[in-house]
Amino acid sequence: MTDLPKGWDIAHDGELADTAWIPWGSDGKARAKIAARADGYHIAVVEAEPGYRTDPHTHQHTEFFYLIEGTVSNQGHTISAGGLFAAAVGSEHNDFIAETKVKYLSIFKL
């Protein structure tokens, strides 16, 4: 990612392919690549196996989610490919499970 104007982080397909996967969650069933960053926000591409569960947490910042492939159950709602959600600051995230193999984008701030 060279020659970008100040304030931009653009990941081209070839560059993302070279980005290392990192563990995602504590159960060993998911991995992620951090695709881009700005102002403390991150875009993660996540792949998870069926049965993956997110670790319960309270959102300190807004989080956005877009499901690219598969089906998840989130907070008692089934979300299929093309579905999304936004979680507000202070919301509790305690019921997320990959029903199938999934791929999604998570946009969050640390």
Short mmCIF file of N, CA and C in Angstrom, two decimals, residues 67-72 78-84:
data_model
loop_
_atom_site.label_atom_id
_atom_site.label_comp_id
_atom_site.label_asym_id
_atom_site.label_seq_id
_atom_site.Cartn_x
_atom_site.Cartn_y
_atom_site.Cartn_z
N LEU A 67 -22.49 -10.18 6.34
CA LEU A 67 -22.27 -11.60 6.08
C LEU A 67 -22.13 -11.83 4.57
N ILE A 68 -20.96 -12.31 4.17
CA ILE A 68 -20.67 -12.57 2.76
C ILE A 68 -21.16 -13.95 2.34
N GLU A 69 -20.87 -14.96 3.17
CA GLU A 69 -21.24 -16.34 2.87
C GLU A 69 -21.73 -17.03 4.13
N GLY A 70 -22.72 -17.92 3.97
CA GLY A 70 -23.16 -18.77 5.07
C GLY A 70 -24.36 -18.24 5.83
N THR A 71 -24.57 -18.83 7.03
CA THR A 71 -25.69 -18.48 7.89
C THR A 71 -25.21 -18.42 9.33
N VAL A 72 -25.62 -17.38 10.03
CA VAL A 72 -25.32 -17.24 11.46
C VAL A 72 -26.61 -17.01 12.22
N THR A 78 -31.78 -15.29 12.69
CA THR A 78 -30.99 -15.95 11.65
C THR A 78 -30.63 -14.92 10.59
N ILE A 79 -29.35 -14.87 10.25
CA ILE A 79 -28.85 -13.96 9.22
C ILE A 79 -28.21 -14.81 8.13
N SER A 80 -28.63 -14.61 6.89
CA SER A 80 -28.08 -15.32 5.74
C SER A 80 -27.19 -14.38 4.94
N ALA A 81 -26.44 -14.95 3.99
CA ALA A 81 -25.54 -14.15 3.15
C ALA A 81 -26.25 -12.91 2.63
N GLY A 82 -25.59 -11.78 2.73
CA GLY A 82 -26.16 -10.50 2.33
C GLY A 82 -26.79 -9.75 3.49
N GLY A 83 -26.95 -10.43 4.65
CA GLY A 83 -27.52 -9.80 5.83
C GLY A 83 -26.46 -9.03 6.60
N LEU A 84 -26.92 -8.16 7.47
CA LEU A 84 -25.98 -7.33 8.24
C LEU A 84 -26.59 -6.93 9.56
#
